[in-house]
XYZ file of C-alpha atoms in Angstrom:
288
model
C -137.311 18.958 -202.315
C -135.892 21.631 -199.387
C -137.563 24.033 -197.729
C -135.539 26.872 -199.481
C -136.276 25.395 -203.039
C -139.904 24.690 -202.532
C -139.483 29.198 -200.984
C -137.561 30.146 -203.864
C -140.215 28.967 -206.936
C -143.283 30.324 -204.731
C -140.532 33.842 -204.730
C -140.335 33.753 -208.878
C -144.104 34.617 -209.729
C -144.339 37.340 -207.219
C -140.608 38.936 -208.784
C -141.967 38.580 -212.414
C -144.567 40.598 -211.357
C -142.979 43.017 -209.619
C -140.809 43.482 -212.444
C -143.987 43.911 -214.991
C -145.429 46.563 -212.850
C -141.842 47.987 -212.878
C -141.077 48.463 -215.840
C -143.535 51.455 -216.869
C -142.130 53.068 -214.103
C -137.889 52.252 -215.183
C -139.326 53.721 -218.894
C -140.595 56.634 -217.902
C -137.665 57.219 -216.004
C -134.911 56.173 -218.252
C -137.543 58.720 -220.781
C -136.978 61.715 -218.150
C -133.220 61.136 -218.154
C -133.079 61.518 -221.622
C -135.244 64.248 -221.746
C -132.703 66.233 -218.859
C -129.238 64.936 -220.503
C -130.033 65.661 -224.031
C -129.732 69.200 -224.107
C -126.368 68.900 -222.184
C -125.522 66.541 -224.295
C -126.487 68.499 -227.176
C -124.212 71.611 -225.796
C -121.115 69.492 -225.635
C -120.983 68.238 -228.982
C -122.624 71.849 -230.446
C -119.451 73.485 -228.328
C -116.497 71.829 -230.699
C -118.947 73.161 -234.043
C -118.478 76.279 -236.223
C -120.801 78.533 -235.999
C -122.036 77.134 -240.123
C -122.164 73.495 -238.028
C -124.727 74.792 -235.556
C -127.143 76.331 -238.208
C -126.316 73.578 -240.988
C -126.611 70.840 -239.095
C -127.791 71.148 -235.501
C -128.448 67.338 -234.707
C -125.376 65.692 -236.432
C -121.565 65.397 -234.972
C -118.847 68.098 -235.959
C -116.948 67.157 -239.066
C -114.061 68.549 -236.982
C -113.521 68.656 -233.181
C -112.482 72.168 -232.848
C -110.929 71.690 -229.212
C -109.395 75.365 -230.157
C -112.971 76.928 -229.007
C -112.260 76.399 -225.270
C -108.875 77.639 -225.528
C -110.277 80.814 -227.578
C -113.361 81.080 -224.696
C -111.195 80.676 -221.556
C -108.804 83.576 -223.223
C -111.651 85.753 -224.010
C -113.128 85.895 -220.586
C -114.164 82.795 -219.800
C -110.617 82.594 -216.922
C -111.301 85.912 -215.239
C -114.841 84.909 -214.332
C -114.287 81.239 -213.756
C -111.752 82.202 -210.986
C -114.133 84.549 -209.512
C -116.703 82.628 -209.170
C -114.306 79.486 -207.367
C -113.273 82.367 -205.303
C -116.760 83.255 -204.088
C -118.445 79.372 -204.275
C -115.266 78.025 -201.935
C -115.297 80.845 -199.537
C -119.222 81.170 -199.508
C -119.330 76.914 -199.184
C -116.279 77.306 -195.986
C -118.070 80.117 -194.311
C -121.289 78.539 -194.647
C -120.613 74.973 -193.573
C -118.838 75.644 -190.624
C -120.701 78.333 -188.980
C -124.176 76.179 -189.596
C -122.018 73.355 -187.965
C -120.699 75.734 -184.961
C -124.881 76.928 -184.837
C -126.264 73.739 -184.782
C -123.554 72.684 -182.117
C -124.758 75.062 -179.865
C -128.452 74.367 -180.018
C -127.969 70.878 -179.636
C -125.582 71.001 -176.494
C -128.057 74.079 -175.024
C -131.506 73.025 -175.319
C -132.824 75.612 -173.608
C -135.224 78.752 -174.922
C -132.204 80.499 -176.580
C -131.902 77.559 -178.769
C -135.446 77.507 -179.551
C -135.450 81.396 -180.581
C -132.584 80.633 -182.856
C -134.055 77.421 -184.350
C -137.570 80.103 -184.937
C -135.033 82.783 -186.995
C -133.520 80.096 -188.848
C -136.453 78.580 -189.889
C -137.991 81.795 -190.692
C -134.957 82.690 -192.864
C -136.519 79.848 -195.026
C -139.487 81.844 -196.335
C -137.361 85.424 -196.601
C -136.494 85.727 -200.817
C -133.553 87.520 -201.606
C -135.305 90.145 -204.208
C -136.924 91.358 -200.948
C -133.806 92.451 -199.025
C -132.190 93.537 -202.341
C -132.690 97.395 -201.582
C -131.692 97.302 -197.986
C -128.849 94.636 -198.934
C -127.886 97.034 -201.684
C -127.901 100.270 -199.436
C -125.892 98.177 -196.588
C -122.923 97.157 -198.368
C -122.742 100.476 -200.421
C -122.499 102.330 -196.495
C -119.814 99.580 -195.678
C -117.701 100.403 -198.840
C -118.471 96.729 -200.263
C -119.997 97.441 -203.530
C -118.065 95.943 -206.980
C -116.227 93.241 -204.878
C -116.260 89.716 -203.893
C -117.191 90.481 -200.655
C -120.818 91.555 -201.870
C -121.706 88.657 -203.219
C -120.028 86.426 -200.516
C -121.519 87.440 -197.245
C -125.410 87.884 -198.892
C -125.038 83.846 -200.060
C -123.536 82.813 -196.209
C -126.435 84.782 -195.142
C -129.288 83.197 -197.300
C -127.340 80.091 -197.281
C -127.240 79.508 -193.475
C -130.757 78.644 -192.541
C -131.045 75.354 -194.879
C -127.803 74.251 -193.871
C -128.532 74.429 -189.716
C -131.496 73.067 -189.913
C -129.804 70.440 -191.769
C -126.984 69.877 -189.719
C -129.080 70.014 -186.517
C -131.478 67.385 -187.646
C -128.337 65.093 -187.558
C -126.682 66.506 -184.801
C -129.598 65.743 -182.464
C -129.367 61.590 -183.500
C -125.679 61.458 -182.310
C -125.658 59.126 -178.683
C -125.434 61.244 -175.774
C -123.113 58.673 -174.464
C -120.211 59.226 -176.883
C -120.015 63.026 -175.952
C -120.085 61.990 -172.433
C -117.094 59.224 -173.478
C -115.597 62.203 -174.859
C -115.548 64.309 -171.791
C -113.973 62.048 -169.481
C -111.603 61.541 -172.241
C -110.632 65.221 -171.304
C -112.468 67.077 -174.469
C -113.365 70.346 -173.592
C -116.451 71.727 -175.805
C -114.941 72.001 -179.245
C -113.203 68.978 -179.059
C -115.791 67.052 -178.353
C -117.188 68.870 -181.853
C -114.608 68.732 -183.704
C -113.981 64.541 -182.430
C -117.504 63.416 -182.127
C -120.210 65.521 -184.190
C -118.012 66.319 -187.371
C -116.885 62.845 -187.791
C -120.075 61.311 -187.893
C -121.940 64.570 -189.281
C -120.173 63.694 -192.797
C -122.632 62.816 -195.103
C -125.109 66.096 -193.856
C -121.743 68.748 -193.961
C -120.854 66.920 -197.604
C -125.096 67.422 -198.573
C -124.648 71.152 -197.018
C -121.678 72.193 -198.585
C -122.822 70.553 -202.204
C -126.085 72.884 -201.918
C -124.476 75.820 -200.729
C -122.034 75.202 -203.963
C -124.474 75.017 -206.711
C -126.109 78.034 -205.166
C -123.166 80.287 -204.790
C -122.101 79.014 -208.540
C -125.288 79.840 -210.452
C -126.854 82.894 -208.247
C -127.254 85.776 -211.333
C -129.046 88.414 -209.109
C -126.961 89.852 -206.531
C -124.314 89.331 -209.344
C -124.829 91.626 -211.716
C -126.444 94.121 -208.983
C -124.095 94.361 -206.606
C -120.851 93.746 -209.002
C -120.231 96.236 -211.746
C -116.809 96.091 -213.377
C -115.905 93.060 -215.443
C -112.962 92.214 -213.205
C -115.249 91.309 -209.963
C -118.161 89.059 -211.931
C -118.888 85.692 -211.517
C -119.856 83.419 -214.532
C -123.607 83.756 -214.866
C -123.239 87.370 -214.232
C -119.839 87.494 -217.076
C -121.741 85.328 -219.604
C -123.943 88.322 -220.390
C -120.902 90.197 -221.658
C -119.623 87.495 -222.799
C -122.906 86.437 -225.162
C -122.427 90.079 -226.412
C -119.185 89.944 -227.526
C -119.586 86.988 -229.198
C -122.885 86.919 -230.604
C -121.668 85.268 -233.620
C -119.114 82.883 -232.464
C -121.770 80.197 -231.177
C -119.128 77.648 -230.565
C -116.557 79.538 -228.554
C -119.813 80.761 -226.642
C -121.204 77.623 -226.263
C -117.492 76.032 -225.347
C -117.929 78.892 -221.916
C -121.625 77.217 -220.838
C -119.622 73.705 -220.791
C -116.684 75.611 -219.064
C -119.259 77.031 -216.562
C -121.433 74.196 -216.207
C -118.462 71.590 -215.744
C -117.400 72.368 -212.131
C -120.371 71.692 -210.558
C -121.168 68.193 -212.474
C -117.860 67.229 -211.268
C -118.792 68.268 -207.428
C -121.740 66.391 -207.809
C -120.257 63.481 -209.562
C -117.893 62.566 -206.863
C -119.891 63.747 -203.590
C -123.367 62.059 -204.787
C -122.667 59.065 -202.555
C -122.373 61.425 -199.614
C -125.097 64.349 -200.546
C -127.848 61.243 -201.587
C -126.915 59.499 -197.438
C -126.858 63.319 -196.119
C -130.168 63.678 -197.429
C -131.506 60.763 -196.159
C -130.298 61.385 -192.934
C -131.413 64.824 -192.685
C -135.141 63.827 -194.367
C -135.906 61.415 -191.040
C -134.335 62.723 -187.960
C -134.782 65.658 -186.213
C-alpha cells in the first residue's frame, strides 16, 4: 500500500468530522438566508398580485402574472425618480472614487506630516453623522443657491462618502512594490501616469469595493432627500416612494411593482461586482 493511500484513509475520519461539526453551522446559515431572501422573495411574487391577491391570499402565487403593474408604476412616477436617483448614485459613485483614489495617491507618494493630518480628518470624518451637519449643511447650500436640485444631494454623499473610501484605497495603495513605481519612472511616467499605470490597475478590486459602497449609499440615503429636495421633479426613489405610497395607497401591486423597480438596480450592481467588492474587502481588511 503507498504512502499517499495509507495518507488519504488516516485524511477521511478527520473530514467526516469536520463535516459533522459543520453542518450546524451550513444550517443555520442556509436558515439566515432564508430568513433575508424571503421577504424579497415575497415582494416579487406579491408585485404581479391584485390588490384582492395580497389580502386573500398573501402566501400563495398570483392566479395571473399581472406584468402590466410595472408598466402602470414606472408611468406613474416610478421613471422620473428612478432617473434621478442613477443621476445622483453615478455622479456621487465617479466623484467619490476618484478623488479618494487622487487622496490616497498623494498620501502614499508624500509620507510626510501633511499626509498624516489628512489621514487624522479622514478618519475623523468616520465618527461625524450626517443628522449633525444637517442645519449647517442645510443653511450652506440654501446661501449657494443649491436647494431643490441634484446638486444638494450629490456633493453632501461625496462628502460623507470620502473618508471610508480613502482609507480604503490607501490601505491598498500602501502594499503596491515601491519598485514598480520606480520601473515606472524610468519608463518616463511623470506623477499621474505612474497612477493612472501602476496604482489603478492593481487597485481594482478596492476602487470596485469603494464604488459598490458609495452606490448603495447614494441609492438608499432618505434624509438629505426629502430635506434638501422639495419638488417632485428633483427626488430620488426613497425620497419619491413617499408620494408615491400616497397616491397609491390602494393599488398594493403597482406599489409594490416600484420597491422591486427600486430595489433591482442595486442587486444587479452587487450581483456582478461581488467577485471584486468580496477580494476588495479582503484586501483592504489586512493591509494598511
Amino acid at each position: 500500500m503507498s504512502t499517499t493511500t495509507i495518507s488519504t484513509i488516516h485524511d477521511k475520519p478527520k473530514r467526516t468530522r469536520e463535516h459533522v461539526w459543520n453542518s450546524p453551522v451550513y444550517l443555520l446559515l442556509a436558515v439566515y438566508a432564508i430568513v433575508i431572501a424571503y421577504p424579497l422573495i415575497w415582494m416579487v411574487i406579491s408585485s404581479f398580485k391584485t390588490s384582492a391577491e395580497i389580502y386573500g391570499d398573501p402566501w400563495g402565487l398570483p392566479q395571473t402574472w399581472l406584468v402590466q403593474n410595472y408598466a402602470q408604476a414606472w408611468e406613474k412616477g416610478i421613471s422620473g425618480y428612478f432617473v434621478n436617483s442613477l443621476v445622483v448614485t453615478v455622479v456621487t459613485t465617479i466623484a467619490t472614487v476618484l478623488l479618494a483614489a487622487l487622496c490616497a495617491y498623494g498620501m502614499v507618494r508624500m509620507a510626510n506630516r501633511v499626509a498624516g493630518v489628512v489621514l487624522i480628518l479622514a478618519m475623523g470624518g468616520l465618527v461625524v453623522a450626517p443628522q449633525v451637519s444637517l442645519i449647517p449643511l442645510y443653511q450652506m447650500l440654501d446661501a449657494l443657491g443649491l436647494l431643490d436640485t441634484l446638486w444638494a444631494m450629490i456633493l453632501p454623499y461625496v462628502a460623507f462618502r470620502l473618508p471610508m473610501a480613502i482609507l480604503l484605497i490607501r490601505s491598498v495603495f500602501l502594499a503596491i512594490p515601491l519598485e514598480l513605481v520606480d520601473a515606472a519612472t524610468i519608463d518616463g511616467c511623470r506623477s499621474l501616469g505612474v497612477f493612472r499605470h501602476v496604482y489603478l490597475p492593481l487597485s481594482r478590486s478596492i476602487l470596485v469595493t469603494a464604488g459598490v459602497l458609495t452606490a448603495y449609499f447614494a441609492w438608499n440615503e432618505f434624509l438629505f432627500a426629502i430635506v434638501f429636495v422639495n419638488s417632485d421633479s428633483s427626488r430620488t426613489i426613497p425620497a419619491g416612494l413617499m408620494s408615491f405610497r400616497d397616491a397609491l395607497s390602494t393599488e398594493w401591486g403597482v406599489l409594490l411593482a416600484g420597491l422591486v423597480i427600486a430595489a433591482l438596480p442595486i442587486i444587479i450592481v452587487f450581483l456582478l461586482l461581488q467577485r471584486y467588492f468580496v477580494a476588495g474587502i479582503a484586501a483592504g481588511s489586512v493591509k494598511g
